[in-house]
Amino acid sequence: MTIALLEQVDLQPLNTLALPARARYFTRIETVEQLVEALAWAERKQLPRLILGGGSNIVLRGDFPGLVLQIALMGRQSNGEQVTVGAGENWHELVQWTLAQGLYGLENLTLIPGTAGAAPIQNIGAYGVELAERLVSVRGWSLMDGAERELSAADCGFGYRDSIFKRKLRDRFVITSITLQLGRQFQPVLHYPALRDALVANSVPDALAVEAAVRGIRQSRLPDPVALPNAGSFFKNPVVSRNQFERLQARYPDLPQFPAPDGIKLPAAWLVDRSGWKGRRLGPVGVHAQQAIVLIHYLDGAVAGQGDGEALLQLAAAIQADVRQRFDVALELEPTVHGAA
Ligand code: FAD
Ligand code: NAP
C-alpha cells in the first residue's frame, strides 16, 4: 500500500466552520495512484468517501463513518495563455501566481478560500466573474467507470453556483486538475458597484489594481473564518420568475433585483435581513451582524464548544422557513452537507 491511513481523525481544524467531527479513516492524496488505491480500498470495505479540499464550503453534520480523502495533488504549468493546476493547489495562491505571470482573468476571484479542484464544484464566482467563463476542462477520476476522464467546460453543466458535480456526478467524480484559459490582454470586469466605487480614483485600473480592490473590499466586509468560523454565503441567491418578482415588488418596492439568464436574481441577504435574522444568535450559532447570508459557529462565550453541524442546520432551516413564509421564496443551501446525523 502506498497510502497512509489514519483512524479517528479530528476534522474540526479542517473545516472553516470549525464544526466538531471525526473521520473514521483519513488519508492525504498526493498522487493519482494514491487516489486510485484509496478509492479501491474504500470500495472493498464498502465505506462512504468524502473528498476534502480546504473545507470552506462544507457542513459536517456529524462524524464521517467512512474514508476522508484530503486532496493534495499539486503542480502548476502554463502553456501560452492556458494554465493547468493540480486540484490541491490553493485557489488564492493560484490567482497571485497567474498575475505574476502576466496572465489575467482571475482578479475578481481573488481571496476565495479553498482549492483549485473544488472551484468547479459550485462554479465559484465573485464580482461579476464565474469560474465557468475561464475554465477549459477538468481532469479527474470517474467512480462511475473507474477510469481517468477529461470533461470540457460544456460537460460540467455549469449554472449559478452550480455544476454537474453537485448533481449527477456528486460523490462520483474526483477532480485531479483543472485547465483555465487566461489572457495577456487585461479586460476589466467592473460592473459591481462596490468594485467600481473602490476604483473611482483610478480611471484606467490595471489587473493588479482590480485584484487589490477586490481583496480590500473582501477583507473589510467578510468575517475571517479564523476569528469567526463560517463557510461564506450559506444560501444561494434565489432566481425567481418575472411574475413572482412583480408580485413581490408590489409589496416590497425596495426589493433589489438583478437580471439572471432564467429569471430575476434576488439577494438572499436582503430576504434574510427583512425576515429579522441579521445579527441574531441561537446559542453557539448565529447570523453575522453585517452579512446576513453568512452563518457563524461561535467558539466564544458560555456556549463555546457546544455548536455542531446539527445546530447550524437547524438555524438554517428556521431562516429558510421564515423566508418562505414571508416571501414565498425557497432559499437553497450553498455549502454541501456531509456526515452522519
Ligand atoms: P471543500 O469545502 O473542501 O469542498 C466543497 C465540496 O466540493 C465538497 O462537496 C467536496 O466533497 C467537493 N470537493 C472538493 N474538492 C474536490 C475535488 N478535487 N473533486 C471533487 N469534489 C471535490 N465561494 C464563491 O463561489 N465565491 C466567493 O466569493 C466565496 N467566498 C468565500 C468566503 C469565505 C470567507 C468562505 C469561508 C467561503 C467562500 N466561498 C466562496 C466558498 C468556498 O470558498 C468555495 O466554494 C471553494 O471553492 C471551496 O473550496 P474548498 O477546497 O474549501 O472545498
Ligand atoms: P455585494 O457586492 O454587496 O452584492 C450583494 C449581492 O448583490 C450579491 O449577492 C451579488 O450577487 C448581487 N449583485 C451586486 N451587484 C450586482 C450586479 N451588478 N450584477 C449582478 N448581481 C449583483 O455582495 P457581497 O456580499 O459583498 O459579495 C461580493 C461578491 O463576492 C459577490 O459576487 C458574492 O457572490 C461574492 N462572495 C461569495 C461568497 C460565497 O461564499 N459564495 C462569500 C463572499 C462573497 P452574486 O452573489 O451573484 O455575485
Short mmCIF file of C-alpha atoms and ligand atoms in Angstrom, two decimals:
data_model
loop_
_atom_site.label_atom_id
_atom_site.label_comp_id
_atom_site.label_asym_id
_atom_site.label_seq_id
_atom_site.Cartn_x
_atom_site.Cartn_y
_atom_site.Cartn_z
CA MET A 1 0.00 0.00 0.00
CA THR A 2 1.32 3.45 -0.86
CA ILE A 3 -1.40 5.27 1.08
CA ALA A 4 -1.10 6.15 4.75
CA LEU A 5 -4.40 5.50 6.52
CA LEU A 6 -5.14 7.27 9.77
CA GLU A 7 -8.06 6.45 12.05
CA GLN A 8 -10.40 8.65 14.09
CA VAL A 9 -9.00 11.91 12.71
CA ASP A 10 -10.29 15.21 14.09
CA LEU A 11 -11.86 17.22 11.23
CA GLN A 12 -12.53 20.38 13.26
CA PRO A 13 -9.30 22.10 12.12
CA LEU A 14 -10.03 21.02 8.52
CA ASN A 15 -13.35 22.84 8.02
CA THR A 16 -13.67 26.64 8.17
CA LEU A 17 -16.88 26.40 10.21
CA ALA A 18 -14.80 24.57 12.85
CA LEU A 19 -17.60 22.04 13.28
CA PRO A 20 -16.64 19.14 15.51
CA ALA A 21 -16.48 15.82 13.63
CA ARG A 22 -14.18 12.85 13.31
CA ALA A 23 -13.28 10.78 10.25
CA ARG A 24 -13.31 7.04 10.81
CA TYR A 25 -10.49 6.81 8.24
CA PHE A 26 -8.43 9.60 6.67
CA THR A 27 -5.75 9.77 4.02
CA ARG A 28 -3.87 12.53 2.22
CA ILE A 29 -3.74 12.18 -1.57
CA GLU A 30 -0.59 13.45 -3.27
CA THR A 31 -0.64 11.35 -6.47
CA VAL A 32 -3.31 9.96 -8.79
CA GLU A 33 -2.03 6.45 -7.95
CA GLN A 34 -2.75 7.08 -4.26
CA LEU A 35 -6.22 8.34 -5.20
CA VAL A 36 -7.00 5.19 -7.17
CA GLU A 37 -5.68 2.96 -4.39
CA ALA A 38 -7.60 4.80 -1.66
CA LEU A 39 -10.85 4.70 -3.63
CA ALA A 40 -10.41 0.98 -4.28
CA TRP A 41 -9.69 0.34 -0.58
CA ALA A 42 -12.88 2.17 0.45
CA GLU A 43 -14.84 0.28 -2.20
CA ARG A 44 -13.61 -3.07 -0.89
CA LYS A 45 -14.56 -2.08 2.65
CA GLN A 46 -17.89 -0.67 1.39
CA LEU A 47 -17.19 2.63 3.09
CA PRO A 48 -18.57 6.02 2.01
CA ARG A 49 -15.97 8.52 0.74
CA LEU A 50 -15.65 12.22 1.33
CA ILE A 51 -13.42 14.27 -0.95
CA LEU A 52 -12.00 17.14 1.06
CA GLY A 53 -10.32 20.29 -0.22
CA GLY A 54 -9.91 23.31 2.05
CA GLY A 55 -13.16 22.58 3.90
CA SER A 56 -14.52 26.09 3.23
CA ASN A 57 -17.81 25.04 1.66
CA ILE A 58 -18.92 22.02 3.67
CA VAL A 59 -21.14 21.43 6.66
CA LEU A 60 -20.15 18.39 8.68
CA ARG A 61 -23.40 17.18 10.20
CA GLY A 62 -21.58 14.72 12.42
CA ASP A 63 -18.79 12.17 12.36
CA PHE A 64 -17.92 10.78 8.94
CA PRO A 65 -18.31 7.00 9.00
CA GLY A 66 -16.06 6.28 6.00
CA LEU A 67 -12.82 7.43 4.37
CA VAL A 68 -11.97 11.13 4.02
CA LEU A 69 -9.57 11.79 1.12
CA GLN A 70 -7.79 15.11 1.55
CA ILE A 71 -6.78 16.27 -1.93
CA ALA A 72 -3.16 17.47 -2.05
CA LEU A 73 -2.42 16.99 -5.76
CA MET A 74 -0.05 19.82 -6.56
CA GLY A 75 1.54 21.42 -9.62
CA ARG A 76 1.05 24.47 -11.87
CA GLN A 77 2.01 24.72 -15.54
CA SER A 78 1.39 27.43 -18.08
CA ASN A 79 1.22 26.81 -21.78
CA GLY A 80 0.77 30.10 -23.58
CA GLU A 81 -2.37 31.61 -22.11
CA GLN A 82 -3.60 28.33 -20.63
CA VAL A 83 -2.71 27.11 -17.16
CA THR A 84 -3.19 23.64 -15.72
CA VAL A 85 -3.15 23.23 -11.95
CA GLY A 86 -3.38 20.34 -9.54
CA ALA A 87 -6.64 20.06 -7.62
CA GLY A 88 -4.89 20.56 -4.28
CA GLU A 89 -3.39 23.95 -5.16
CA ASN A 90 -4.67 26.84 -3.04
CA TRP A 91 -7.03 28.98 -5.15
CA HIS A 92 -5.90 32.36 -3.86
CA GLU A 93 -2.22 31.50 -4.36
CA LEU A 94 -3.07 30.41 -7.90
CA VAL A 95 -4.65 33.82 -8.57
CA GLN A 96 -1.49 35.55 -7.30
CA TRP A 97 0.72 33.25 -9.40
CA THR A 98 -1.23 33.93 -12.62
CA LEU A 99 -0.94 37.68 -12.08
CA ALA A 100 2.80 37.33 -11.50
CA GLN A 101 3.00 35.52 -14.88
CA GLY A 102 1.17 38.42 -16.57
CA LEU A 103 -1.89 36.23 -17.12
CA TYR A 104 -5.20 37.96 -16.49
CA GLY A 105 -8.77 36.91 -15.85
CA LEU A 106 -8.89 35.76 -12.21
CA GLU A 107 -8.52 39.17 -10.48
CA ASN A 108 -12.19 39.34 -9.38
CA LEU A 109 -11.90 35.86 -7.84
CA THR A 110 -9.04 36.73 -5.50
CA LEU A 111 -9.13 35.71 -1.83
CA ILE A 112 -11.74 32.98 -2.28
CA PRO A 113 -10.72 30.26 0.18
CA GLY A 114 -10.20 26.64 -0.78
CA THR A 115 -8.58 24.59 -3.51
CA ALA A 116 -8.47 24.78 -7.30
CA GLY A 117 -10.09 21.33 -7.53
CA ALA A 118 -13.16 22.46 -5.61
CA ALA A 119 -13.64 25.61 -7.69
CA PRO A 120 -15.71 23.85 -10.40
CA ILE A 121 -17.97 22.14 -7.84
CA GLN A 122 -20.05 25.26 -7.25
CA ASN A 123 -18.65 27.26 -10.19
CA ILE A 124 -17.11 29.82 -7.84
CA GLY A 125 -18.00 33.39 -8.57
CA ALA A 126 -17.48 36.90 -7.26
CA TYR A 127 -17.81 40.47 -8.50
CA GLY A 128 -19.32 39.51 -11.84
CA VAL A 129 -16.88 36.73 -12.84
CA GLU A 130 -17.56 32.99 -12.65
CA LEU A 131 -15.07 30.16 -13.00
CA ALA A 132 -17.12 28.80 -15.94
CA GLU A 133 -16.01 31.78 -18.04
CA ARG A 134 -12.32 30.83 -17.57
CA LEU A 135 -12.43 27.03 -17.43
CA VAL A 136 -11.37 24.93 -20.42
CA SER A 137 -11.59 21.45 -18.87
CA VAL A 138 -11.24 19.37 -15.74
CA ARG A 139 -9.44 16.05 -15.40
CA GLY A 140 -10.44 13.56 -12.81
CA TRP A 141 -11.22 10.06 -11.74
CA SER A 142 -14.69 8.82 -12.57
CA LEU A 143 -16.11 6.48 -9.97
CA MET A 144 -18.86 5.52 -12.43
CA ASP A 145 -16.48 3.68 -14.76
CA GLY A 146 -13.24 3.52 -12.73
CA ALA A 147 -11.19 5.50 -15.26
CA GLU A 148 -9.49 8.83 -15.73
CA ARG A 149 -11.68 11.25 -17.71
CA GLU A 150 -11.47 14.75 -19.10
CA LEU A 151 -14.61 16.90 -19.11
CA SER A 152 -14.90 20.07 -21.16
CA ALA A 153 -16.44 23.17 -19.60
CA ALA A 154 -19.64 22.39 -21.54
CA ASP A 155 -19.72 18.88 -19.99
CA CYS A 156 -19.60 20.41 -16.49
CA GLY A 157 -23.20 21.72 -16.72
CA PHE A 158 -22.32 24.98 -15.03
CA GLY A 159 -25.04 27.19 -13.62
CA TYR A 160 -25.24 29.86 -10.95
CA ARG A 161 -23.10 28.42 -8.08
CA ASP A 162 -23.91 25.04 -9.55
CA SER A 163 -22.45 22.27 -11.71
CA ILE A 164 -22.90 18.62 -12.62
CA PHE A 165 -20.58 17.82 -9.65
CA LYS A 166 -23.30 18.97 -7.24
CA ARG A 167 -25.92 16.90 -9.03
CA LYS A 168 -25.43 13.85 -11.31
CA LEU A 169 -21.72 13.46 -10.51
CA ARG A 170 -21.95 14.28 -6.80
CA ASP A 171 -19.50 11.94 -5.00
CA ARG A 172 -18.90 10.20 -8.36
CA PHE A 173 -16.05 12.25 -9.84
CA VAL A 174 -12.83 13.33 -8.16
CA ILE A 175 -11.24 16.32 -9.86
CA THR A 176 -7.46 15.91 -10.10
CA SER A 177 -6.59 19.03 -12.16
CA ILE A 178 -8.21 21.94 -13.95
CA THR A 179 -7.18 23.89 -17.07
CA LEU A 180 -8.00 27.57 -17.39
CA GLN A 181 -7.91 29.94 -20.35
CA LEU A 182 -6.49 33.31 -19.29
CA GLY A 183 -5.28 36.25 -21.34
CA ARG A 184 -2.27 38.54 -21.69
CA GLN A 185 -4.61 41.41 -22.55
CA PHE A 186 -6.32 42.65 -19.37
CA GLN A 187 -10.09 43.02 -19.76
CA PRO A 188 -11.55 44.52 -16.60
CA VAL A 189 -14.96 43.41 -15.29
CA LEU A 190 -16.13 46.30 -13.16
CA HIS A 191 -19.92 46.32 -13.14
CA TYR A 192 -20.32 45.56 -9.41
CA PRO A 193 -20.96 48.90 -7.68
CA ALA A 194 -18.71 48.15 -4.68
CA LEU A 195 -15.78 47.42 -7.01
CA ARG A 196 -16.43 50.44 -9.23
CA ASP A 197 -16.61 52.67 -6.15
CA ALA A 198 -13.34 51.27 -4.76
CA LEU A 199 -11.60 52.10 -8.05
CA VAL A 200 -13.18 55.51 -8.56
CA ALA A 201 -9.87 57.38 -8.24
CA ASN A 202 -8.27 55.01 -10.73
CA SER A 203 -9.51 55.94 -14.23
CA VAL A 204 -7.77 53.09 -16.08
CA PRO A 205 -7.18 50.39 -13.46
CA ASP A 206 -4.78 47.58 -14.29
CA ALA A 207 -5.23 43.99 -13.18
CA LEU A 208 -3.19 44.46 -10.00
CA ALA A 209 -5.35 47.44 -9.00
CA VAL A 210 -8.53 45.42 -9.53
CA GLU A 211 -7.15 42.47 -7.55
CA ALA A 212 -6.11 44.81 -4.73
CA ALA A 213 -9.54 46.50 -4.72
CA VAL A 214 -11.41 43.17 -4.53
CA ARG A 215 -9.05 41.97 -1.80
CA GLY A 216 -9.60 45.20 0.15
CA ILE A 217 -13.39 45.04 -0.07
CA ARG A 218 -13.44 41.39 0.93
CA GLN A 219 -11.14 41.97 3.92
CA SER A 220 -13.28 44.86 5.13
CA ARG A 221 -16.63 43.10 4.70
CA LEU A 222 -16.23 39.38 5.25
CA PRO A 223 -15.63 37.74 8.62
CA ASP A 224 -12.30 35.90 8.79
CA PRO A 225 -13.11 32.22 9.45
CA VAL A 226 -10.15 32.00 11.83
CA ALA A 227 -11.78 34.55 14.16
CA LEU A 228 -15.44 33.78 13.36
CA PRO A 229 -15.80 30.31 11.81
CA ASN A 230 -18.00 30.43 8.69
CA ALA A 231 -18.41 28.98 5.18
CA GLY A 232 -19.00 32.24 3.31
CA SER A 233 -22.52 32.57 1.89
CA PHE A 234 -24.74 29.91 3.44
CA PHE A 235 -27.60 30.49 0.96
CA LYS A 236 -27.57 30.94 -2.80
CA ASN A 237 -29.25 34.00 -4.22
CA PRO A 238 -32.62 32.68 -5.42
CA VAL A 239 -33.73 33.18 -9.02
CA VAL A 240 -37.49 33.75 -9.41
CA SER A 241 -39.76 34.23 -12.41
CA ARG A 242 -40.59 37.74 -13.61
CA ASN A 243 -44.22 37.20 -12.50
CA GLN A 244 -43.19 36.28 -8.99
CA PHE A 245 -40.77 39.20 -8.88
CA GLU A 246 -43.52 41.64 -9.91
CA ARG A 247 -45.83 40.28 -7.21
CA LEU A 248 -43.09 40.72 -4.61
CA GLN A 249 -42.10 44.16 -5.88
CA ALA A 250 -45.70 45.36 -5.49
CA ARG A 251 -45.43 44.55 -1.77
CA TYR A 252 -41.75 45.44 -1.30
CA PRO A 253 -40.86 48.32 -3.67
CA ASP A 254 -37.27 48.44 -2.36
CA LEU A 255 -36.59 44.76 -3.20
CA PRO A 256 -33.28 44.71 -5.13
CA GLN A 257 -33.17 42.73 -8.38
CA PHE A 258 -30.55 41.54 -10.86
CA PRO A 259 -31.29 40.01 -14.27
CA ALA A 260 -30.33 36.33 -14.50
CA PRO A 261 -30.39 34.01 -17.54
CA ASP A 262 -33.53 32.24 -16.35
CA GLY A 263 -35.36 34.93 -14.37
CA ILE A 264 -34.63 37.56 -11.74
CA LYS A 265 -31.94 37.05 -9.10
CA LEU A 266 -32.86 38.30 -5.63
CA PRO A 267 -30.19 38.92 -2.99
CA ALA A 268 -30.64 36.25 -0.32
CA ALA A 269 -29.04 38.67 2.18
CA TRP A 270 -31.94 41.13 1.72
CA LEU A 271 -34.56 38.39 2.25
CA VAL A 272 -32.82 37.09 5.40
CA ASP A 273 -32.36 40.59 6.77
CA ARG A 274 -36.00 41.54 6.15
CA SER A 275 -37.08 38.34 7.87
CA GLY A 276 -35.40 39.65 11.01
CA TRP A 277 -32.46 37.26 11.16
CA LYS A 278 -29.46 39.54 10.61
CA GLY A 279 -27.27 39.54 13.72
CA ARG A 280 -29.43 37.00 15.60
CA ARG A 281 -27.72 34.33 17.61
CA LEU A 282 -29.12 31.00 18.82
CA GLY A 283 -26.57 29.90 21.41
CA PRO A 284 -23.45 28.66 19.65
CA VAL A 285 -24.59 29.57 16.12
CA GLY A 286 -25.91 32.75 14.55
CA VAL A 287 -26.18 35.14 11.64
CA HIS A 288 -23.38 37.64 11.11
CA ALA A 289 -24.31 41.20 12.11
CA GLN A 290 -23.16 42.73 8.79
CA GLN A 291 -23.53 39.84 6.32
CA ALA A 292 -26.99 38.29 6.60
CA ILE A 293 -26.14 35.23 4.50
CA VAL A 294 -23.06 34.31 6.49
CA LEU A 295 -23.81 31.91 9.34
CA ILE A 296 -21.30 31.78 12.17
CA HIS A 297 -20.31 29.00 14.52
CA TYR A 298 -19.26 30.89 17.65
CA LEU A 299 -16.39 29.44 19.61
CA ASP A 300 -16.55 32.07 22.36
CA GLY A 301 -18.71 32.72 25.42
CA ALA A 302 -20.68 30.44 27.69
CA VAL A 303 -21.75 28.11 24.88
CA ALA A 304 -18.25 27.63 23.42
CA GLY A 305 -17.75 24.07 22.26
CA GLN A 306 -21.48 23.29 22.16
CA GLY A 307 -22.05 24.10 18.49
CA ASP A 308 -22.25 21.43 15.86
CA GLY A 309 -23.48 20.81 12.32
CA GLU A 310 -26.98 19.95 13.52
CA ALA A 311 -27.33 23.26 15.41
CA LEU A 312 -26.18 25.14 12.33
CA LEU A 313 -28.56 23.28 10.01
CA GLN A 314 -31.45 23.91 12.42
CA LEU A 315 -30.68 27.62 12.31
CA ALA A 316 -30.55 27.49 8.50
CA ALA A 317 -33.89 25.63 8.40
CA ALA A 318 -35.53 28.25 10.65
CA ILE A 319 -34.31 31.03 8.34
CA GLN A 320 -35.48 29.16 5.24
CA ALA A 321 -38.93 28.64 6.80
CA ASP A 322 -39.29 32.33 7.68
CA VAL A 323 -38.18 33.49 4.23
CA ARG A 324 -40.58 31.07 2.58
CA GLN A 325 -43.48 32.15 4.76
CA ARG A 326 -42.85 35.87 4.28
CA PHE A 327 -41.80 35.97 0.59
CA ASP A 328 -42.82 32.55 -0.78
CA VAL A 329 -39.20 32.12 -1.91
CA ALA A 330 -37.16 28.95 -1.33
CA LEU A 331 -33.60 29.53 -0.16
CA GLU A 332 -31.18 26.79 -1.15
CA LEU A 333 -28.08 25.95 0.90
CA GLU A 334 -24.82 26.79 -0.85
CA PRO A 335 -22.37 24.52 1.05
CA THR A 336 -22.64 20.75 0.71
CA VAL A 337 -23.69 18.76 3.78
CA HIS A 338 -21.74 15.60 4.71
CA GLY A 339 -21.58 13.12 7.55
CA ALA A 340 -23.99 11.09 9.60
CA ALA A 341 -26.56 12.80 11.80
P1 FAD B 1 -14.39 21.94 0.28
O1 FAD B 1 -15.18 22.75 1.24
O2 FAD B 1 -13.32 21.10 0.83
O3 FAD B 1 -15.39 21.04 -0.58
C1 FAD B 1 -16.56 21.58 -1.13
C2 FAD B 1 -17.29 20.49 -1.93
O4 FAD B 1 -16.50 20.12 -3.05
C3 FAD B 1 -17.47 19.20 -1.11
O5 FAD B 1 -18.69 18.62 -1.50
C4 FAD B 1 -16.30 18.32 -1.54
O6 FAD B 1 -16.58 16.96 -1.42
C5 FAD B 1 -16.15 18.72 -3.02
N1 FAD B 1 -14.75 18.65 -3.49
C6 FAD B 1 -13.68 19.34 -3.01
N2 FAD B 1 -12.60 19.07 -3.75
C7 FAD B 1 -12.98 18.21 -4.73
C8 FAD B 1 -12.30 17.56 -5.80
N3 FAD B 1 -10.99 17.73 -6.03
N4 FAD B 1 -13.02 16.72 -6.59
C9 FAD B 1 -14.35 16.51 -6.38
N5 FAD B 1 -15.04 17.09 -5.37
C10 FAD B 1 -14.36 17.93 -4.56
N6 FAD B 1 -17.42 30.82 -2.94
C11 FAD B 1 -17.64 31.54 -4.07
O7 FAD B 1 -18.12 30.98 -5.08
N7 FAD B 1 -17.38 32.87 -4.14
C12 FAD B 1 -16.86 33.55 -3.09
O8 FAD B 1 -16.62 34.74 -3.19
C13 FAD B 1 -16.62 32.83 -1.88
N8 FAD B 1 -16.16 33.46 -0.78
C14 FAD B 1 -15.98 32.79 0.38
C15 FAD B 1 -15.54 33.48 1.51
C16 FAD B 1 -15.34 32.81 2.70
C17 FAD B 1 -14.87 33.57 3.92
C18 FAD B 1 -15.57 31.41 2.78
C19 FAD B 1 -15.33 30.68 4.06
C20 FAD B 1 -16.03 30.72 1.67
C21 FAD B 1 -16.23 31.40 0.46
N9 FAD B 1 -16.71 30.74 -0.70
C22 FAD B 1 -16.91 31.44 -1.86
C23 FAD B 1 -16.99 29.29 -0.67
C24 FAD B 1 -15.74 28.40 -0.90
O9 FAD B 1 -14.56 29.09 -0.62
C25 FAD B 1 -15.67 27.86 -2.33
O10 FAD B 1 -16.82 27.14 -2.64
C26 FAD B 1 -14.45 26.96 -2.55
O11 FAD B 1 -14.34 26.61 -3.91
C27 FAD B 1 -14.47 25.67 -1.71
O12 FAD B 1 -13.19 25.07 -1.82
P2 FAD B 1 -12.68 24.01 -0.76
O13 FAD B 1 -11.41 23.43 -1.30
O14 FAD B 1 -12.62 24.59 0.59
O15 FAD B 1 -13.83 22.91 -0.86
P1 NAP B 2 -22.40 42.86 -2.83
O1 NAP B 2 -21.35 43.36 -3.76
O2 NAP B 2 -22.79 43.69 -1.65
O3 NAP B 2 -23.71 42.47 -3.63
C1 NAP B 2 -24.84 41.93 -2.93
C2 NAP B 2 -25.49 40.91 -3.81
O4 NAP B 2 -25.98 41.55 -4.97
C3 NAP B 2 -24.54 39.83 -4.24
O5 NAP B 2 -25.08 38.63 -3.81
C4 NAP B 2 -24.44 39.93 -5.75
O6 NAP B 2 -24.74 38.69 -6.40
C5 NAP B 2 -25.54 40.89 -6.14
N1 NAP B 2 -25.02 41.92 -7.07
C6 NAP B 2 -24.44 43.11 -6.75
N2 NAP B 2 -24.16 43.81 -7.87
C7 NAP B 2 -24.55 43.04 -8.92
C8 NAP B 2 -24.52 43.21 -10.34
N3 NAP B 2 -24.03 44.31 -10.91
N4 NAP B 2 -24.98 42.19 -11.10
C9 NAP B 2 -25.48 41.06 -10.56
N5 NAP B 2 -25.54 40.85 -9.21
C10 NAP B 2 -25.09 41.82 -8.41
O7 NAP B 2 -22.01 41.38 -2.31
P2 NAP B 2 -21.04 40.85 -1.17
O8 NAP B 2 -21.84 40.02 -0.26
O9 NAP B 2 -20.17 41.95 -0.62
O10 NAP B 2 -20.12 39.87 -2.05
C11 NAP B 2 -19.34 40.37 -3.09
C12 NAP B 2 -19.08 39.29 -4.12
O11 NAP B 2 -18.34 38.22 -3.52
C13 NAP B 2 -20.36 38.67 -4.67
O12 NAP B 2 -20.18 38.37 -6.03
C14 NAP B 2 -20.52 37.40 -3.86
O13 NAP B 2 -21.17 36.36 -4.59
C15 NAP B 2 -19.07 37.01 -3.58
N6 NAP B 2 -18.97 36.29 -2.31
C16 NAP B 2 -19.39 35.00 -2.30
C17 NAP B 2 -19.31 34.25 -1.13
C18 NAP B 2 -19.70 32.80 -1.14
O14 NAP B 2 -19.44 32.11 -0.18
N7 NAP B 2 -20.33 32.33 -2.19
C19 NAP B 2 -18.83 34.82 0.03
C20 NAP B 2 -18.45 36.16 -0.01
C21 NAP B 2 -18.51 36.88 -1.19
P3 NAP B 2 -23.71 37.47 -6.56
O15 NAP B 2 -23.54 36.89 -5.20
O16 NAP B 2 -24.43 36.58 -7.50
O17 NAP B 2 -22.44 37.99 -7.13
#
